[in-house]
CSV table of C-alpha atoms and ligand atoms in Angstrom, one decimal:
chain,number,residue,atom,x,y,z
V,27,MET,CA,24.2,-9.2,7.0
V,28,ASN,CA,21.1,-10.4,5.4
V,29,ILE,CA,19.3,-8.7,2.3
V,30,ASN,CA,15.4,-8.6,3.0
V,31,VAL,CA,12.7,-7.7,0.8
V,32,THR,CA,12.6,-4.5,2.6
V,33,LYS,CA,14.1,-2.1,5.3
V,34,ALA,CA,12.8,0.4,7.1
V,35,PHE,CA,14.2,3.9,6.6
V,36,LEU,CA,15.5,5.5,9.8
V,37,PRO,CA,16.4,9.4,9.9
V,38,PRO,CA,19.6,10.3,11.9
V,39,ILE,CA,18.9,9.8,15.5
V,40,GLU,CA,19.7,13.3,16.5
V,41,GLU,CA,17.1,14.9,14.4
V,42,TYR,CA,14.4,12.2,15.8
V,43,GLN,CA,15.5,13.3,19.3
V,44,LYS,CA,15.1,17.1,18.5
V,45,TYR,CA,11.5,16.2,17.8
V,46,ILE,CA,11.2,14.1,20.9
V,47,GLU,CA,12.3,16.9,23.3
V,48,THR,CA,9.8,19.2,22.0
V,49,ILE,CA,7.2,16.5,23.0
V,50,PHE,CA,8.7,16.1,26.5
V,51,LYS,CA,8.4,19.7,26.8
V,52,ARG,CA,4.8,19.9,26.2
V,53,VAL,CA,3.7,16.5,27.7
V,54,TRP,CA,1.1,16.5,25.0
V,55,LEU,CA,1.5,12.8,23.5
V,56,THR,CA,-1.4,12.2,21.6
V,57,ASN,CA,-5.1,13.3,20.9
V,58,ASN,CA,-4.9,15.8,17.9
V,59,GLY,CA,-1.4,17.4,19.0
V,60,PRO,CA,0.4,19.9,17.3
V,61,LEU,CA,3.1,17.7,15.4
V,62,LEU,CA,0.0,15.4,14.1
V,63,ASN,CA,-1.5,18.8,13.0
V,64,GLU,CA,1.8,19.5,11.0
V,65,LEU,CA,2.1,16.2,9.8
V,66,GLU,CA,-1.5,16.3,8.2
V,67,LEU,CA,-0.7,20.1,6.9
V,68,LYS,CA,2.6,19.1,5.3
V,69,LEU,CA,1.5,15.7,3.8
V,70,LYS,CA,-1.4,17.6,2.2
V,71,GLU,CA,1.1,20.0,0.7
V,72,TYR,CA,3.5,17.3,-0.6
V,73,LEU,CA,0.9,14.9,-1.8
V,74,GLN,CA,-1.1,18.0,-3.3
V,75,VAL,CA,-4.3,16.7,-2.0
V,76,PRO,CA,-6.9,18.8,-0.3
V,77,HIS,CA,-8.0,16.6,2.7
V,78,MET,CA,-6.4,13.4,4.7
V,79,LEU,CA,-6.9,12.3,8.2
V,80,PHE,CA,-3.7,10.7,10.0
V,81,LEU,CA,-4.7,7.3,11.8
V,82,SER,CA,-3.2,4.6,13.6
V,83,ASN,CA,-2.8,2.3,10.8
V,84,GLY,CA,-3.7,1.3,7.2
V,85,THR,CA,-6.0,-1.3,8.3
V,86,VAL,CA,-8.2,1.0,10.4
V,87,ALA,CA,-8.3,3.4,7.5
V,88,ILE,CA,-9.9,0.7,5.4
V,89,GLN,CA,-12.7,-0.1,8.4
V,90,ILE,CA,-13.2,3.6,8.7
V,91,ALA,CA,-14.0,3.9,5.1
V,92,ILE,CA,-16.4,1.3,5.0
V,93,LYS,CA,-18.0,2.4,8.1
V,94,ALA,CA,-18.2,6.3,7.1
V,95,LEU,CA,-19.8,5.1,3.7
V,96,GLN,CA,-22.4,2.8,5.5
V,97,LEU,CA,-21.8,-0.1,3.2
V,98,LYS,CA,-24.0,-3.0,3.5
V,99,GLY,CA,-24.0,-6.5,1.9
V,100,GLU,CA,-21.5,-7.3,-0.7
V,101,ILE,CA,-18.2,-5.3,-1.6
V,102,ILE,CA,-16.6,-6.3,-4.9
V,103,THR,CA,-12.8,-6.7,-4.6
V,104,THR,CA,-9.6,-7.9,-5.5
V,105,PRO,CA,-8.1,-11.3,-4.6
V,106,PHE,CA,-4.7,-10.0,-5.4
V,107,SER,CA,-3.8,-7.7,-2.0
V,108,TYR,CA,-2.6,-7.8,1.1
V,109,VAL,CA,-5.0,-9.5,3.5
V,110,ALA,CA,-6.1,-6.7,5.3
V,111,THR,CA,-8.2,-5.5,2.3
V,112,THR,CA,-10.5,-8.5,2.8
V,113,SER,CA,-10.1,-8.8,6.4
V,114,SER,CA,-11.6,-5.4,6.7
V,115,ILE,CA,-14.6,-6.0,4.7
V,116,VAL,CA,-15.4,-9.1,6.7
V,117,TRP,CA,-14.6,-7.4,9.6
V,118,GLU,CA,-17.2,-4.6,9.0
V,119,GLN,CA,-19.7,-7.5,8.4
V,120,CYS,CA,-19.9,-7.0,4.6
V,121,LYS,CA,-19.2,-10.0,2.2
V,122,PRO,CA,-16.3,-10.0,-0.3
V,123,VAL,CA,-17.2,-10.9,-3.8
V,124,PHE,CA,-13.8,-11.4,-5.6
V,125,VAL,CA,-13.3,-10.4,-9.2
V,126,ASP,CA,-10.3,-11.8,-11.0
V,127,ILE,CA,-7.2,-9.5,-11.8
V,128,ASP,CA,-5.5,-8.5,-14.9
V,129,SER,CA,-2.7,-10.8,-15.8
V,130,ASP,CA,-0.2,-7.8,-16.8
V,131,THR,CA,-0.9,-4.8,-14.3
V,132,PHE,CA,-2.0,-7.5,-11.4
V,133,ASN,CA,-5.2,-5.0,-10.6
V,134,ILE,CA,-8.8,-6.0,-10.6
V,135,ASP,CA,-10.0,-6.6,-14.0
V,136,PRO,CA,-12.7,-3.9,-14.7
V,137,ALA,CA,-14.0,-6.0,-17.7
V,138,LYS,CA,-15.0,-8.5,-15.2
V,139,ILE,CA,-16.7,-6.1,-12.4
V,140,GLU,CA,-20.3,-6.1,-14.0
V,141,ALA,CA,-20.9,-9.7,-14.0
V,142,ALA,CA,-20.3,-9.6,-10.3
V,143,ILE,CA,-22.7,-7.0,-9.4
V,144,THR,CA,-25.9,-8.1,-7.6
V,145,PRO,CA,-28.8,-6.0,-6.1
V,146,ASN,CA,-26.7,-6.4,-3.0
V,147,THR,CA,-23.7,-4.8,-4.1
V,148,SER,CA,-22.7,-1.6,-2.2
V,149,ALA,CA,-19.2,-1.0,-3.4
V,150,ILE,CA,-16.0,-1.8,-5.3
V,151,LEU,CA,-12.8,-1.8,-3.0
V,152,ALA,CA,-9.7,-2.1,-5.3
V,153,THR,CA,-6.2,-2.3,-4.4
V,154,HIS,CA,-3.4,-0.1,-6.6
V,155,VAL,CA,-1.2,-3.2,-6.3
V,156,PHE,CA,2.6,-2.4,-6.1
V,157,GLY,CA,1.8,1.3,-6.5
V,158,ASN,CA,0.3,0.6,-9.9
V,159,PRO,CA,-3.0,2.5,-10.5
V,160,CYS,CA,-6.1,0.6,-11.3
V,161,GLU,CA,-8.1,1.4,-14.3
V,162,ILE,CA,-9.9,4.3,-12.3
V,163,GLU,CA,-12.1,5.8,-15.1
V,164,ILE,CA,-13.7,2.3,-16.2
V,165,ILE,CA,-14.2,1.4,-12.3
V,166,GLN,CA,-15.8,4.7,-12.0
V,167,ALA,CA,-17.8,4.8,-14.7
V,168,ILE,CA,-19.4,1.2,-13.6
V,169,ALA,CA,-19.7,2.6,-10.1
V,170,ASP,CA,-21.8,5.7,-11.2
V,171,LYS,CA,-24.1,3.3,-13.6
V,172,HIS,CA,-24.8,0.9,-10.8
V,173,GLY,CA,-25.0,3.6,-7.9
V,174,LEU,CA,-22.0,2.1,-5.9
V,175,LYS,CA,-19.2,3.7,-3.9
V,176,VAL,CA,-15.5,3.2,-4.9
V,177,ILE,CA,-12.8,2.6,-2.2
V,178,TYR,CA,-9.2,2.4,-3.2
V,179,ASP,CA,-6.5,0.5,-1.0
V,180,ALA,CA,-3.6,2.6,-1.9
V,181,ALA,CA,-1.2,1.3,0.6
V,182,HIS,CA,1.5,1.0,-1.7
V,183,CYS,CA,1.0,4.4,-3.4
V,184,PHE,CA,2.6,7.2,-1.9
V,185,GLY,CA,4.0,9.5,-4.5
V,186,THR,CA,2.1,7.9,-7.3
V,187,THR,CA,0.3,10.3,-9.6
V,188,TYR,CA,-2.4,9.5,-12.1
V,189,LYS,CA,-3.4,11.7,-14.8
V,190,GLY,CA,-2.2,14.9,-13.4
V,191,LYS,CA,-3.1,14.3,-9.4
V,192,SER,CA,-2.3,12.2,-6.6
V,193,VAL,CA,-3.5,8.7,-7.0
V,194,PHE,CA,-5.2,9.4,-3.3
V,195,GLN,CA,-7.6,11.7,-5.1
V,196,TYR,CA,-9.5,9.1,-6.8
V,197,GLY,CA,-12.4,7.0,-5.5
V,198,ASP,CA,-15.1,8.5,-2.9
V,199,ILE,CA,-12.4,7.5,-0.2
V,200,SER,CA,-8.6,6.3,-0.5
V,201,THR,CA,-6.9,4.6,2.2
V,202,THR,CA,-3.1,4.2,2.6
V,203,SER,CA,-0.5,2.7,5.0
V,204,PHE,CA,2.6,4.5,6.8
V,205,HIS,CA,3.5,1.1,8.2
V,206,ALA,CA,7.5,1.0,8.7
V,207,THR,CA,7.7,-1.4,5.5
V,208,LYS,CA,6.2,1.1,3.2
V,209,LEU,CA,8.1,3.7,0.9
V,210,PHE,CA,7.1,6.4,3.4
V,211,HIS,CA,6.3,5.6,6.9
V,212,THR,CA,5.4,6.7,10.5
V,213,VAL,CA,6.5,3.4,12.2
V,214,GLU,CA,2.9,2.4,12.2
V,215,GLY,CA,0.2,4.8,10.9
V,216,GLY,CA,-2.0,5.3,8.0
V,217,ALA,CA,-4.4,7.7,6.4
V,218,VAL,CA,-7.8,8.1,4.7
V,219,PHE,CA,-8.2,10.7,1.7
V,220,THR,CA,-11.5,12.0,0.4
V,221,ASN,CA,-12.4,15.0,-1.6
V,222,GLN,CA,-15.8,15.3,0.0
V,223,PRO,CA,-16.4,17.3,3.1
V,224,ASP,CA,-19.0,15.6,4.5
V,225,LEU,CA,-17.2,12.1,4.6
V,226,LEU,CA,-14.1,13.7,6.1
V,227,LYS,CA,-16.0,15.2,9.0
V,228,LYS,CA,-17.6,11.8,9.6
V,229,MET,CA,-14.5,9.9,9.5
V,230,ALA,CA,-12.8,12.5,12.0
V,231,LEU,CA,-15.7,11.6,14.2
V,232,LEU,CA,-15.2,7.9,13.8
V,233,ARG,CA,-11.4,8.3,14.5
V,234,ASN,CA,-11.8,9.8,17.6
V,235,PHE,CA,-15.0,7.6,19.5
V,236,GLY,CA,-17.3,9.9,17.9
V,237,HIS,CA,-16.8,12.8,20.3
V,238,THR,CA,-18.2,16.0,19.5
V,239,SER,CA,-16.9,17.8,23.0
V,240,PRO,CA,-15.4,16.1,26.0
V,241,SER,CA,-19.3,14.8,27.1
V,242,THR,CA,-20.9,14.9,23.9
V,243,PHE,CA,-20.9,12.1,21.2
V,244,ASP,CA,-22.3,12.1,17.5
V,245,GLY,CA,-22.6,8.2,16.6
V,246,ILE,CA,-20.6,5.3,17.4
V,247,GLY,CA,-16.9,5.8,17.1
V,248,ILE,CA,-13.4,3.8,17.3
V,249,ASN,CA,-10.1,5.1,18.5
V,250,ALA,CA,-8.3,5.5,15.2
V,251,LYS,CA,-5.9,8.3,16.4
V,252,ASN,CA,-2.1,8.2,16.2
V,253,SER,CA,0.5,9.7,18.6
V,254,GLU,CA,3.0,12.6,18.6
V,255,LEU,CA,5.8,10.2,18.4
V,256,HIS,CA,4.5,8.7,15.4
V,257,ALA,CA,3.8,12.0,13.9
V,258,ALA,CA,7.5,13.1,14.8
V,259,MET,CA,8.8,10.2,12.8
V,260,GLY,CA,6.5,11.1,9.7
V,261,LEU,CA,7.6,14.8,9.8
V,262,ASN,CA,11.2,13.6,9.9
V,263,VAL,CA,11.1,11.0,7.2
V,264,LEU,CA,9.1,13.2,5.1
V,265,LYS,CA,12.3,15.5,4.9
V,266,TYR,CA,14.0,12.6,2.8
V,267,ALA,CA,10.8,11.4,1.1
V,268,ASP,CA,12.3,13.0,-2.3
V,269,GLU,CA,15.5,11.2,-1.7
V,270,ILE,CA,14.0,7.7,-0.9
V,271,LYS,CA,11.7,8.0,-4.1
V,272,ALA,CA,14.7,8.9,-6.6
V,273,LYS,CA,16.8,5.9,-5.0
V,274,ARG,CA,13.9,3.6,-5.5
V,275,LYS,CA,13.4,4.8,-9.1
V,276,GLU,CA,17.0,4.3,-9.6
V,277,GLN,CA,17.0,0.6,-8.2
V,278,TRP,CA,13.8,-0.1,-9.9
V,279,ASN,CA,15.4,0.9,-13.4
V,280,TYR,CA,18.6,-0.7,-12.9
V,281,TYR,CA,16.8,-4.4,-12.1
V,282,ARG,CA,14.8,-3.6,-15.0
V,283,GLU,CA,17.8,-3.2,-17.2
V,284,LYS,CA,20.0,-6.1,-15.5
V,285,LEU,CA,17.2,-8.8,-15.8
V,286,ILE,CA,15.9,-7.8,-19.1
V,287,SER,CA,17.3,-11.5,-20.1
V,288,LEU,CA,15.5,-13.4,-17.3
V,289,ASP,CA,12.8,-15.5,-18.4
V,290,VAL,CA,10.3,-13.8,-16.1
V,291,LYS,CA,7.1,-11.2,-16.8
V,292,PHE,CA,7.3,-8.1,-15.2
V,293,ILE,CA,4.7,-5.5,-14.3
V,294,SER,CA,2.9,-3.1,-16.9
V,295,ILE,CA,2.3,0.2,-15.4
V,296,THR,CA,-1.2,1.4,-16.1
V,297,GLU,CA,-1.6,4.1,-18.8
V,298,GLY,CA,-2.2,7.4,-17.4
V,299,THR,CA,0.4,6.9,-14.7
V,300,ASP,CA,2.3,10.2,-14.7
V,301,TYR,CA,4.7,9.2,-11.9
V,302,TYR,CA,4.9,5.3,-10.6
V,303,ASN,CA,6.6,5.3,-7.3
V,304,ALA,CA,8.6,2.0,-7.8
V,305,SER,CA,7.6,0.7,-4.4
V,306,TYR,CA,8.0,-2.9,-5.1
V,307,PHE,CA,9.9,-5.1,-7.9
V,308,PRO,CA,7.8,-8.0,-8.6
V,309,ILE,CA,8.7,-10.6,-11.3
V,310,LEU,CA,6.7,-13.6,-12.3
V,311,PHE,CA,8.4,-16.8,-12.9
V,312,LYS,CA,7.0,-19.0,-15.6
V,313,THR,CA,6.3,-22.0,-13.1
V,314,GLU,CA,6.2,-22.1,-9.1
V,315,GLU,CA,9.0,-24.5,-9.4
V,316,LYS,CA,11.1,-22.2,-11.0
V,317,LEU,CA,10.4,-19.7,-8.2
V,318,MET,CA,11.2,-22.0,-5.8
V,319,ARG,CA,14.5,-22.6,-7.2
V,320,SER,CA,15.5,-19.0,-7.2
V,321,VAL,CA,14.2,-18.4,-3.6
V,322,GLU,CA,16.5,-20.9,-2.6
V,323,ALA,CA,19.5,-19.9,-4.3
V,324,LEU,CA,18.9,-16.5,-3.1
V,325,ASN,CA,18.5,-17.7,0.6
V,326,LEU,CA,21.6,-19.6,0.4
V,327,GLN,CA,23.3,-16.2,-0.1
V,328,GLY,CA,21.4,-14.4,2.7
V,329,VAL,CA,18.9,-12.6,0.1
V,330,TYR,CA,15.3,-12.9,1.1
V,331,PRO,CA,12.6,-11.8,-1.1
V,332,ARG,CA,9.2,-12.0,-0.3
V,333,ARG,CA,6.0,-13.8,-2.1
V,334,TYR,CA,3.9,-11.0,-2.2
V,335,PHE,CA,1.0,-11.8,-2.4
V,336,TYR,CA,0.5,-15.3,-1.3
V,337,PRO,CA,-2.0,-16.8,-1.0
V,338,SER,CA,-4.6,-15.4,-3.4
V,339,LEU,CA,-7.3,-14.1,-0.8
V,340,ASN,CA,-10.1,-15.9,-2.3
V,341,LEU,CA,-8.6,-18.7,-0.8
V,342,LEU,CA,-8.9,-17.6,2.8
V,343,ASN,CA,-10.7,-19.9,4.7
V,344,TYR,CA,-13.4,-17.3,6.2
V,345,VAL,CA,-14.6,-16.2,2.9
V,346,ASN,CA,-16.9,-17.7,0.1
V,347,PRO,CA,-15.1,-20.2,-1.8
V,348,THR,CA,-14.7,-18.6,-5.4
V,349,SER,CA,-12.4,-19.2,-8.3
V,350,CYS,CA,-10.0,-16.6,-9.4
V,351,PRO,CA,-7.7,-18.5,-11.6
V,352,ILE,CA,-5.2,-15.6,-12.7
V,353,SER,CA,-5.0,-14.5,-9.2
V,354,GLU,CA,-4.2,-17.8,-7.8
V,355,GLN,CA,-1.8,-18.6,-10.6
V,356,THR,CA,0.0,-14.8,-10.1
V,357,SER,CA,0.0,-15.6,-6.4
V,358,LYS,CA,2.1,-19.1,-7.1
V,359,ILE,CA,4.8,-17.5,-9.3
V,360,VAL,CA,5.3,-13.9,-8.0
V,361,LEU,CA,8.4,-12.7,-6.1
V,362,CYS,CA,9.3,-9.3,-5.1
V,363,LEU,CA,12.8,-8.7,-4.8
V,364,PRO,CA,14.5,-6.4,-2.4
V,365,LEU,CA,14.1,-2.7,-3.0
V,366,TYR,CA,15.0,-0.2,-0.2
V,367,HIS,CA,16.8,3.2,0.3
V,368,ASP,CA,20.2,1.9,0.9
V,369,LEU,CA,20.2,-1.4,-1.0
V,370,SER,CA,23.8,-1.0,-3.1
V,371,LEU,CA,24.5,-1.7,-6.6
V,372,GLU,CA,26.9,-4.3,-5.6
V,373,GLU,CA,24.0,-6.1,-3.8
V,374,GLN,CA,21.5,-5.7,-6.6
V,375,ASP,CA,24.3,-6.8,-8.8
V,376,MET,CA,24.4,-10.1,-6.8
V,377,ILE,CA,21.0,-10.5,-6.5
V,378,CYS,CA,20.6,-10.2,-10.5
V,379,ARG,CA,23.6,-12.7,-10.9
V,380,ILE,CA,22.0,-15.5,-8.7
V,381,LEU,CA,18.6,-15.3,-10.8
V,382,LEU,CA,20.5,-15.2,-14.1
V,383,ARG,CA,22.6,-18.2,-13.1
V,384,ILE,CA,19.9,-20.1,-11.6
V,385,GLN,CA,18.0,-19.8,-15.0
V,386,ASN,CA,20.9,-20.9,-17.0
V,387,ASN,CA,21.6,-23.7,-14.7
P,9,PLP,C1,0.4,-2.5,4.4
P,9,PLP,C2,-1.0,-3.0,3.7
P,9,PLP,C3,-2.3,-2.6,4.1
P,9,PLP,C4,-2.3,-2.8,6.1
P,9,PLP,O1,-1.8,-1.4,6.3
P,9,PLP,P1,-1.0,-1.3,8.1
P,9,PLP,O2,-0.7,0.1,8.2
P,9,PLP,O3,-0.1,-2.5,8.1
P,9,PLP,O4,-2.2,-1.8,8.6
P,9,PLP,C5,-3.4,-2.7,3.6
P,9,PLP,N1,-3.4,-3.0,2.3
P,9,PLP,C6,-2.4,-3.5,1.6
P,9,PLP,C7,-2.4,-3.6,0.0
P,9,PLP,C8,-1.0,-3.2,2.2
P,9,PLP,O5,0.2,-3.3,1.5
């Protein structure tokens, strides 16, 4: 059996079947159904957030956030994230302007943001990479000073809390993904969060073609709805969310302890984080060659870590070439180790042994 970087959590099949039976009885499969409503309510309660909309995925969530804020021109963003952060900006006809990252937190470096602001800048779109919050206060202060909107791609952040509340509550809009590979999932799915009721209303319209009634529309919309079957999976997985989080935390701490003598750099969790969700375990090697040697040794034993995030997004062939040396270097030497609910201690021990052995060879 291979050990991959992640493995989707599945609840007991009988539990999921119970939800499916209710869907078959109602024959209400999508379009704002009862399970979707229940999931939104339960998630708001679990995450302690005032508003959220459940969407079809985390990419469309970013696109809807950009659309709702009517962003134009340049959007300042991070080169160290999943490709969806950048592609969504370009998809919405805006221009990504990359600002390099901090070498310890791997998040956008706030000290470099102001130099990138021009009269065409409309917003900052930053990712809380690996579930580690950005320097939220500093970013907000810069945005306020220059009249910019703030969107956070919080796809990795399920459960993370920062300065007393869910990290999803920061920025004008936060987006997340409930893709099968994430800590909490609905197979495919995502969400937008905002504390502003007018933005919520706007995004609810955007999610459903702009419908205000079966035959009336308020502006252009898209289909970003999600189904009852996905909502059912979400409700079912949510019952295990505490368990999944606790397990990750334990495994994360175990890696940290076992690998203390490994010659790599670990992530620095941002000050002000009350709860870090331990959604990923990234390590930074000294050189790409050392990383490749470790990957080869792990692959030989059926272990498949992932190079999250590679390549640095400022190097995509559809963006203006810019230089982000820290992000480019980080992407070459970063490796995310396997981390999921049923990864065993023995498996973690084996992974650590291989890494330590290769280093000492
Ligand atoms: C997973 C992910 C997304 C995209 O989410 P999907 O639900 O797969 O569309 C966006 N940004 C980041 C940082 C991600 O990790």
